[in-house]
Amino acid sequence: MHKSSTRSWAEPFKIKMVEPVFMTNYEQRQKFIEDAGYNTFLLRSKEVYIDLLTDSGTSAMSDRQWAGMMMGDEAYAGSENFYHLEAAVQKYYGYKYVIPTHQGRGAEHLLSKILIKQGDFLPGNMYFTTTRLHQELAGGTFIDVIIDEAHDPESEFKFKGNIDLQKLKDVIESKKPENVPYICVATTVNMAGGQPISLHNLKEVRKMADQYGIAIVHDMTRVAENAFMIQQHEPGYLNKSVAEIILEICSLTDHATMSAKKDALVNIGGFLATNDDDLYTEASNWVVVYEGLHTYGGLAGRDMEAMAIGIAESVQDDHIRARVGQVHYLGERLLEFGVPIVRPLGTHGIFLDAKKILPHVSQDNFPAQTLAAELFLDSGVRAMERGIVSAGRDEKTGKHNYPKLELVRLTIPRRVYTQAHMDVVAESVNEVYLNRDKIKGLEMTYEPKYLRFFQARFRKL
Ligand code: F0G
């Protein structure tokens, strides 16, 4: 039914419980955003009408998941829910071992600590903020080996998450294989605009990894969305289910870090998974230090139960088709208005091209940060900067990193908003776009040392 169906992507669920949201006027929003230092992360959620800050931990859980919450076995050790989670990871992702963590970065921390030594290099298909920081804190240096198309918001290439095999080979040869503990492969590359990697490319990466004896770490945060794009666009996969494709992807990798707050439809949680006995033993020791015993890793039993059920729901074709369908609906509306956005459309959100929309605002005055603030002012829609603020500073020179992409991310929570909400978002983005000439940039007034985008403050020029 998922394949050539011409029917709408309409949701495979109905709504049983609702949560009121807050309607505000322009004057109120002016005060809110000023108080928040023009950083949407510093708004209070009560000040927001439609919250597209992130798809992380913001999903609506199903009645099954809520029922599972009531079955929490809150034992310190050996909770029954852990075994359900372990079984779900083995069945749907195919990894042998799982260590729960409080969220994705908890798993990144453990993995980086164990596998990276001072002076190592970590090639990957574009950085993610927390992933790169944990690599750096462990003494490593991230090197971007994604294909050039990923840095071009106008390239229509379908698999912009692909790794450039020549770039990868050059890194391994110039840095020496013994200094490259693993290749980091993200399925659905967040910072590139939610772009997938193809199975063909992943197989080539696997070959090269084997040739040099290097492991592959899979950042599987949005693997189901990536699998859906493979099903739809990679030759030979139209008759495979998303669940089958996910298993194939995972089988090509050695270890995985997961932020279950995305694909797996829970509000908190993550895990480290591996097929390697030694890594499992070492990680199950370190997890006790940083997260909790290896059968809960910082999570309540009920959270692990909700995750186990969420994983099963997340691999269903009808679910993922509606999820991506809604994101693409918003994208199509913006394209109709002629708003510059990253193409092809991503799967977890739509990314506004702030460089194109505000060409008169220099990158030093934070165009994407500015655009996100203006969108909030217009309608109470909250989005997120993914540009120079997120990219941080170069460790050595202390200068800003200047990313090619300067984006505002409209991230769609799973199973939360309606098509009418998407219409409001599109109309508001268009309104801001039509008035773009009047928009001026920002200057930073406070800059935290780590992951500055979360807490930095700005004022209007
Ligand atoms: N990897 C990717 C690709 C992510 O998108 C995230 C989180 C993480 C790792 C870290 O996981 O938040 O559970 O610790 N992304 C969120 C976002 C924050 O809004 O995109 P975490």
XYZ file of C-alpha atoms in Angstrom, residues 33-241:
209
model
C 11.626 37.280 22.175
C 13.456 40.277 23.609
C 13.463 38.660 27.067
C 14.786 35.489 25.416
C 17.744 37.363 23.925
C 16.454 36.601 20.398
C 17.240 32.956 20.977
C 14.253 30.659 20.456
C 15.831 28.125 22.853
C 15.319 30.646 25.660
C 11.584 31.164 25.087
C 9.223 29.560 27.536
C 7.082 26.945 25.862
C 3.931 28.718 27.083
C 4.923 31.649 24.862
C 4.897 29.466 21.742
C 1.929 28.711 19.491
C 3.316 26.057 17.120
C 6.537 24.557 18.382
C 8.843 23.456 15.584
C 12.041 23.875 17.585
C 12.808 20.194 17.355
C 11.428 16.742 16.685
C 13.422 15.518 19.674
C 11.379 14.221 22.583
C 8.325 16.066 21.283
C 6.406 13.158 19.748
C 2.920 12.177 20.838
C 3.005 8.693 22.319
C 0.355 6.150 21.369
C -2.215 4.682 23.751
C -0.142 1.482 23.638
C 2.942 3.350 24.791
C 1.021 5.038 27.615
C -0.326 1.662 28.649
C 3.269 0.423 28.629
C 4.221 3.255 30.980
C 1.898 1.728 33.547
C 3.834 -1.522 33.271
C 7.075 0.067 34.454
C 9.152 -2.346 36.479
C 11.099 0.141 38.561
C 13.617 -2.316 39.944
C 17.148 -0.959 40.206
C 18.563 -4.010 38.472
C 17.233 -6.326 35.803
C 13.964 -4.495 35.091
C 11.646 -6.510 32.868
C 11.295 -3.437 30.649
C 15.012 -3.549 29.866
C 14.563 -7.024 28.412
C 11.657 -5.811 26.286
C 13.853 -2.990 25.003
C 16.717 -5.371 24.317
C 14.394 -7.680 22.382
C 13.043 -4.738 20.328
C 16.545 -3.532 19.433
C 17.551 -7.043 18.405
C 14.380 -7.659 16.397
C 14.008 -4.329 14.594
C 17.622 -3.116 14.357
C 19.510 -6.394 14.484
C 22.203 -5.341 16.964
C 23.268 -7.937 19.502
C 23.783 -5.793 22.595
C 22.061 -2.673 23.881
C 23.007 -0.323 26.690
C 20.333 2.234 27.566
C 21.404 5.857 28.089
C 19.471 8.941 29.168
C 19.510 10.186 25.542
C 21.641 10.085 22.400
C 24.541 12.147 23.678
C 24.924 9.790 26.641
C 25.676 7.008 24.155
C 27.981 9.308 22.152
C 29.887 10.102 25.322
C 30.448 6.435 26.238
C 31.405 5.445 22.712
C 33.795 8.379 22.202
C 35.443 7.738 25.546
C 36.051 4.080 24.739
C 37.052 4.213 21.072
C 38.877 7.537 20.637
C 42.414 8.252 21.754
C 44.192 11.630 21.809
C 45.078 12.713 18.250
C 42.588 10.454 16.436
C 40.542 11.510 13.398
C 36.868 10.816 12.897
C 35.519 11.040 9.349
C 31.751 11.409 9.112
C 28.898 12.487 6.834
C 28.644 16.020 8.212
C 28.954 16.887 11.852
C 26.236 16.846 14.439
C 26.735 19.278 17.335
C 26.796 16.859 20.290
C 28.505 14.066 18.352
C 31.407 16.278 17.304
C 31.788 17.790 20.753
C 32.086 14.361 22.388
C 34.655 13.361 19.773
C 36.650 16.514 20.543
C 36.366 16.110 24.311
C 37.793 12.596 23.888
C 40.810 14.026 22.020
C 39.650 13.436 18.439
C 39.158 15.690 15.428
C 36.071 15.406 13.246
C 36.569 15.524 9.465
C 33.611 16.060 7.151
C 33.583 13.579 4.244
C 30.036 14.115 3.018
C 29.560 14.676 -0.739
C 29.802 18.316 -1.908
C 26.126 18.341 -2.930
C 25.189 18.271 0.767
C 26.570 21.777 1.197
C 24.539 23.106 -1.717
C 20.925 23.820 -0.716
C 19.900 23.900 -4.372
C 21.300 20.574 -5.482
C 18.417 18.196 -6.203
C 20.530 15.093 -5.605
C 18.365 12.511 -3.831
C 20.998 11.118 -1.453
C 22.817 14.131 -0.098
C 23.726 12.157 3.019
C 26.183 10.059 0.973
C 29.843 9.863 1.833
C 32.393 10.984 -0.757
C 34.480 7.815 -1.040
C 37.515 9.656 -2.353
C 37.434 12.106 0.554
C 37.107 9.190 2.965
C 40.007 7.331 1.397
C 42.160 10.485 1.514
C 41.465 10.961 5.212
C 42.265 7.354 6.050
C 45.473 7.334 4.000
C 46.764 10.731 5.091
C 45.936 10.275 8.785
C 46.843 6.544 8.771
C 44.226 3.854 9.486
C 45.503 3.323 13.037
C 44.488 6.902 13.863
C 40.970 6.481 12.509
C 39.096 4.404 15.112
C 35.830 4.503 13.211
C 33.822 6.107 10.449
C 30.716 7.883 11.673
C 27.722 7.291 9.398
C 24.511 9.127 10.198
C 21.288 7.960 8.619
C 19.253 11.085 7.831
C 21.883 13.804 8.034
C 20.340 16.402 10.296
C 22.621 19.365 9.557
C 22.382 18.874 5.792
C 18.630 19.391 5.987
C 17.466 15.899 6.889
C 19.046 14.189 3.889
C 19.348 10.405 3.448
C 22.306 8.181 2.627
C 21.738 5.447 0.018
C 22.284 1.770 0.685
C 24.541 1.622 -2.341
C 26.811 4.244 -0.780
C 26.729 2.593 2.633
C 27.798 -0.713 1.061
C 30.764 1.028 -0.582
C 31.709 2.608 2.738
C 31.500 -0.845 4.343
C 33.894 -2.216 1.719
C 36.396 0.531 2.383
C 36.067 0.144 6.149
C 36.783 -3.579 5.798
C 39.729 -2.927 3.530
C 41.365 -0.778 6.219
C 40.025 -2.676 9.221
C 38.060 0.315 10.527
C 34.715 0.093 12.332
C 31.515 1.888 11.326
C 29.497 3.713 13.963
C 25.902 4.317 12.949
C 24.157 7.417 14.268
C 20.719 5.850 13.825
C 18.677 8.679 15.320
C 16.370 8.931 12.279
C 17.058 5.619 10.538
C 13.391 4.891 9.753
C 13.050 8.160 7.835
C 16.216 7.358 5.896
C 14.884 3.864 5.143
C 11.655 5.382 3.785
C 13.646 7.577 1.389
C 15.579 4.529 0.210
C 12.309 2.683 -0.369
C 10.925 5.582 -2.387
C 14.001 6.630 -4.370
C 16.717 3.985 -4.518
C 16.336 1.545 -7.411
C 15.345 -1.933 -6.243
C 13.772 -1.061 -2.888
C 10.177 -0.148 -3.754
C 8.942 -3.602 -2.826
C 10.855 -3.811 0.438
C 9.268 -2.695 3.680
